[in-house]
Coordinates of C-alpha atoms and ligand atoms in Angstrom, one line a residue:
X1 CA 0.0 0.0 0.0
X2 CA 1.6 3.2 -1.1
X3 CA -0.5 5.7 0.7
X4 CA -3.2 5.7 3.3
X5 CA -5.1 8.5 1.6
X6 CA -7.6 8.2 -1.3
X7 CA -6.7 8.4 -5.0
X8 CA -8.7 10.9 -7.0
X9 CA -9.1 11.6 -10.7
X10 CA -8.2 14.8 -12.5
X11 CA -12.0 15.6 -12.8
X12 CA -12.4 15.3 -9.1
X13 CA -9.6 17.9 -8.5
X14 CA -12.1 20.6 -9.5
X15 CA -14.4 19.6 -6.7
X16 CA -12.9 21.8 -4.1
X17 CA -14.6 23.6 -1.3
X18 CA -13.6 27.1 -0.4
X19 CA -11.0 25.9 2.0
X20 CA -7.7 27.8 1.7
X21 CA -4.2 26.7 2.7
X22 CA -3.8 23.5 0.8
X23 CA -0.5 22.2 -0.3
X24 CA 0.4 20.4 -3.5
X25 CA 3.3 18.0 -3.2
X26 CA 4.9 16.7 -6.4
X27 CA 7.4 14.0 -7.4
X28 CA 7.9 11.6 -10.3
X29 CA 6.7 8.7 -8.1
X30 CA 6.4 7.9 -4.4
X31 CA 9.8 9.4 -3.4
X32 CA 8.2 12.7 -2.4
X33 CA 6.2 10.8 0.3
X34 CA 9.4 11.0 2.3
X35 CA 8.8 14.8 2.3
X36 CA 5.1 14.5 2.7
X37 CA 5.5 12.5 6.0
X38 CA 7.7 15.4 7.4
X39 CA 5.1 18.0 6.3
X40 CA 2.4 16.0 8.1
X41 CA 4.6 15.9 11.2
X42 CA 5.0 19.7 11.3
X43 CA 1.6 20.6 9.9
X44 CA -0.6 17.8 11.0
X45 CA -3.8 19.6 10.0
X46 CA -2.7 20.7 6.5
X47 CA -4.6 19.2 3.6
X48 CA -2.2 17.8 1.1
X49 CA -2.6 16.6 -2.5
X50 CA 0.2 14.3 -3.4
X51 CA 0.9 14.3 -7.2
X52 CA 2.8 11.3 -8.4
X53 CA 3.9 11.9 -12.0
X54 CA 4.3 8.2 -12.6
X55 CA 3.8 8.5 -16.3
X56 CA 7.1 10.4 -16.5
X57 CA 9.1 8.3 -14.1
X58 CA 12.1 8.5 -13.9
X59 CA 12.8 12.2 -14.1
X60 CA 16.5 11.4 -13.7
X61 CA 16.7 10.3 -17.3
X62 CA 15.0 13.2 -18.9
X63 CA 16.5 16.0 -21.1
X64 CA 16.5 19.2 -19.1
X65 CA 14.5 21.4 -21.4
X66 CA 11.8 18.8 -22.0
X67 CA 11.5 18.0 -18.3
X68 CA 11.2 21.7 -17.4
X69 CA 8.4 22.2 -19.9
X70 CA 6.6 19.0 -18.9
X71 CA 6.6 19.7 -15.1
X72 CA 5.6 23.4 -15.5
X73 CA 2.6 22.4 -17.7
X74 CA 1.6 19.6 -15.3
X75 CA 1.8 21.7 -12.1
X76 CA 0.0 24.6 -13.8
X77 CA -2.9 22.4 -14.9
X78 CA -3.2 20.7 -11.5
X79 CA -2.9 24.0 -9.7
X80 CA -5.6 25.6 -11.9
X81 CA -7.9 22.7 -10.9
X82 CA -7.1 22.3 -7.2
X83 CA -5.9 25.8 -6.3
X84 CA -3.3 25.1 -3.7
X85 CA -1.8 27.8 -1.4
X86 CA 1.7 26.4 -1.9
X87 CA 3.6 23.9 -4.0
X88 CA 6.3 21.7 -2.7
X89 CA 8.5 20.2 -5.4
X90 CA 9.5 17.1 -3.4
X91 CA 12.0 16.0 -6.0
X92 CA 15.7 17.1 -6.3
X93 CA 15.8 16.3 -10.0
X94 CA 12.8 18.6 -10.8
X95 CA 14.0 21.3 -8.3
X96 CA 17.3 21.7 -10.2
X97 CA 15.3 22.8 -13.2
X98 CA 11.8 24.2 -12.5
X99 CA 11.8 26.4 -9.4
X100 CA 12.3 29.7 -11.2
X101 CA 9.9 28.9 -14.0
X102 CA 7.2 27.8 -11.6
X103 CA 7.6 30.9 -9.4
X104 CA 7.2 33.0 -12.6
X105 CA 3.9 31.3 -13.5
X106 CA 2.3 30.6 -10.1
X107 CA 1.4 33.4 -7.7
X108 CA 1.9 31.2 -4.6
X109 CA 5.0 30.0 -2.7
X110 CA 7.0 27.3 -4.4
X111 CA 9.3 25.3 -2.1
X112 CA 12.0 23.2 -3.6
X113 CA 14.2 20.3 -2.6
X114 CA 17.9 21.1 -2.4
X115 CA 20.6 18.4 -1.7
X116 CA 21.8 19.0 1.8
X117 CA 25.4 19.8 0.7
X118 CA 25.8 22.8 3.1
X119 CA 24.7 20.6 6.0
X120 CA 27.1 17.8 5.2
X121 CA 30.0 20.3 4.7
X122 CA 29.3 21.7 8.2
X123 CA 29.0 18.3 9.9
X124 CA 31.6 16.1 8.3
X125 CA 34.6 15.3 10.5
X126 CA 36.7 13.6 7.8
X127 CA 36.2 16.3 5.1
X128 CA 35.0 13.5 2.8
X129 CA 31.4 13.1 2.0
X130 CA 29.1 11.9 -0.9
X131 CA 26.1 13.2 -2.7
X132 CA 23.9 10.3 -3.9
X133 CA 21.4 11.5 -6.5
X134 CA 19.9 10.8 -9.9
X135 CA 22.0 11.2 -13.0
X136 CA 20.0 14.3 -13.9
X137 CA 20.7 16.0 -10.5
X138 CA 24.5 15.3 -10.5
X139 CA 25.1 16.7 -13.9
X140 CA 23.2 20.0 -13.4
X141 CA 25.0 23.3 -12.7
X142 CA 22.7 23.8 -9.8
X143 CA 24.3 20.9 -7.9
X144 CA 27.8 21.7 -9.0
X145 CA 27.3 25.3 -7.8
X146 CA 26.2 24.1 -4.3
X147 CA 29.4 22.2 -4.0
X148 CA 31.5 25.1 -5.1
X149 CA 29.7 27.5 -2.7
X150 CA 29.5 25.3 0.4
X151 CA 32.1 22.6 0.2
X152 CA 35.1 24.1 -1.8
X153 CA 37.6 22.6 0.6
X154 CA 36.0 19.2 0.9
X155 CA 36.3 16.0 -1.1
X156 CA 32.8 15.4 -2.5
X157 CA 32.0 12.2 -4.3
X158 CA 29.1 13.1 -6.6
X159 CA 27.3 9.9 -7.4
X160 CA 24.6 9.5 -10.1
X161 CA 22.7 6.4 -9.3
X162 CA 20.9 4.9 -12.3
X163 CA 18.4 2.5 -10.8
X164 CA 18.1 3.5 -7.1
X165 CA 14.8 5.3 -7.4
X166 CA 13.3 2.3 -9.1
X167 CA 14.5 0.1 -6.2
X168 CA 12.7 2.4 -3.8
X169 CA 9.6 2.1 -5.9
X170 CA 10.0 -1.7 -5.7
X171 CA 10.2 -1.6 -2.0
X172 CA 7.1 0.6 -1.5
X173 CA 5.1 -1.6 -4.0
X174 CA 6.0 -4.6 -1.8
X175 CA 8.5 -6.1 -4.2
X176 CA 11.8 -7.5 -3.1
X177 CA 14.8 -5.1 -3.2
X178 CA 17.7 -6.3 -5.2
X179 CA 20.6 -6.0 -2.7
X180 CA 23.4 -6.7 -5.2
X181 CA 22.1 -3.8 -7.4
X182 CA 21.8 -1.6 -4.3
X183 CA 25.4 -2.4 -3.2
X184 CA 26.7 -1.5 -6.7
X185 CA 24.8 1.7 -6.8
X186 CA 26.1 3.1 -3.5
X187 CA 29.6 1.7 -3.7
X188 CA 31.1 4.9 -5.4
X189 CA 30.0 6.9 -2.4
X190 CA 32.5 5.2 -0.1
X191 CA 35.9 6.7 -0.8
X192 CA 39.1 6.8 1.2
X193 CA 41.5 9.7 0.6
X194 CA 44.7 10.2 2.6
X195 CA 43.4 8.0 5.3
X196 CA 40.1 9.9 5.5
X197 CA 36.9 8.1 4.7
X198 CA 33.4 9.2 3.7
X199 CA 31.5 9.9 6.9
X200 CA 28.3 11.5 5.5
X201 CA 26.1 10.7 2.5
X202 CA 23.6 13.3 1.3
X203 CA 20.4 11.7 0.0
X204 CA 20.0 13.8 -3.0
X205 CA 16.8 12.1 -4.2
X206 CA 13.6 11.9 -2.2
X207 CA 13.2 8.2 -3.0
X208 CA 16.4 7.2 -1.2
X209 CA 15.3 7.7 2.4
X210 CA 13.0 4.8 1.9
X211 CA 16.0 2.6 1.3
X212 CA 18.1 3.8 4.3
X213 CA 17.8 0.6 6.2
X214 CA 18.8 -1.6 3.3
X215 CA 21.7 0.8 2.4
X216 CA 23.0 0.5 5.9
X217 CA 23.1 -3.3 5.5
X218 CA 25.2 -3.2 2.4
X219 CA 27.4 -0.2 3.3
X220 CA 31.1 -1.1 3.6
X221 CA 31.3 1.1 6.8
X222 CA 28.8 3.1 8.9
X223 CA 28.0 6.6 7.7
X224 CA 25.4 9.3 8.5
X225 CA 22.7 9.6 5.9
X226 CA 21.3 13.1 5.5
X227 CA 17.6 13.3 4.4
X228 CA 16.6 16.9 3.4
X229 CA 12.9 16.3 4.2
X230 CA 12.8 18.0 7.7
X231 CA 14.4 21.1 6.3
X232 CA 11.9 21.3 3.4
X233 CA 9.0 20.9 5.8
X234 CA 10.4 23.7 8.0
X235 CA 10.7 25.9 4.9
X236 CA 7.1 25.3 4.0
X237 CA 6.0 26.4 7.5
X238 CA 8.0 29.6 7.0
X239 CA 6.3 30.5 3.7
X240 CA 2.7 29.3 4.5
X241 CA 0.7 31.6 6.6
X242 CA -0.4 29.3 9.6
X243 CA -3.7 31.1 9.7
X244 CA -4.5 29.8 6.2
X245 CA -3.6 26.2 6.8
X246 CA -6.6 24.1 5.9
X247 CA -8.0 22.0 8.8
X248 CA -9.9 18.8 8.8
X249 CA -9.5 18.0 5.1
X250 CA -8.5 14.6 3.9
X251 CA -5.1 14.2 2.2
X252 CA -5.5 13.1 -1.4
X253 CA -3.4 11.2 -4.0
X254 CA -3.4 11.9 -7.7
X255 CA -1.2 10.2 -10.2
X256 CA -0.5 10.5 -14.0
X257 CA -0.4 7.3 -16.0
Ligands
DGL1 N1 12.5 11.6 -6.4 C1 13.2 12.2 -7.4 C2 14.4 13.1 -6.9 O1 14.3 13.5 -5.7 C3 13.8 11.5 -8.6 C4 13.4 10.1 -9.0 C5 13.4 10.1 -10.6 O2 14.4 9.9 -11.2 O3 12.3 10.2 -11.1 O4 15.3 13.4 -7.6

């Protein structure tokens, strides 16, 4: 069971009441639910619509311009129908591309998901950490610029995992996780340089927190995994007027297919 809230059709999105303060949470699949659970923790009464763009999964393989255009069109049409008070792009891959464009077309706050590179740079004791993300996220200037800005003196292993998001989808759909594949995907994160080893791994894709337990099992040595979801939820609280947070509404699930 992916969610414990009801799935609705595009037509039903229009059936809104006058309630304000609703939040649209978007990802390519179920990864953004790792962000949604944090939002629910800090804003337990907020009404959320989770938009799983499964027809376009995985975002990590898309060409940048095509993905930007696709996400902007999708979020605009869902927003026009459901009229949220804020949008959370619960996806690193999408956030590297669409935040500016979405902010231009929507007149509501748009919160993005940024790999927690600053936080890892502040916390690492060895000076060696990894960013584990989709191939799309690792190649974008957005991510490279964060490393230049916040970790210029550190050794950062920037690892683009090809099939990790799909393994997380497998797990949440109740299918067995392929541990050999998982081991291969995360292996490049574990580096040793001048006697210093990776001590932190930034989870730069919202799917990956769902695999933390399994990754711990196959990791060659213990590390601290950084999940950006709590920071995203705190940011949402800052931009959303608490007086407008919808109360008593059911969370909903809408997916493209
Ligand atoms: N959950 C998405 C992210 O945070 C990506 C998964 C995908 O490739 O679609 O980057």
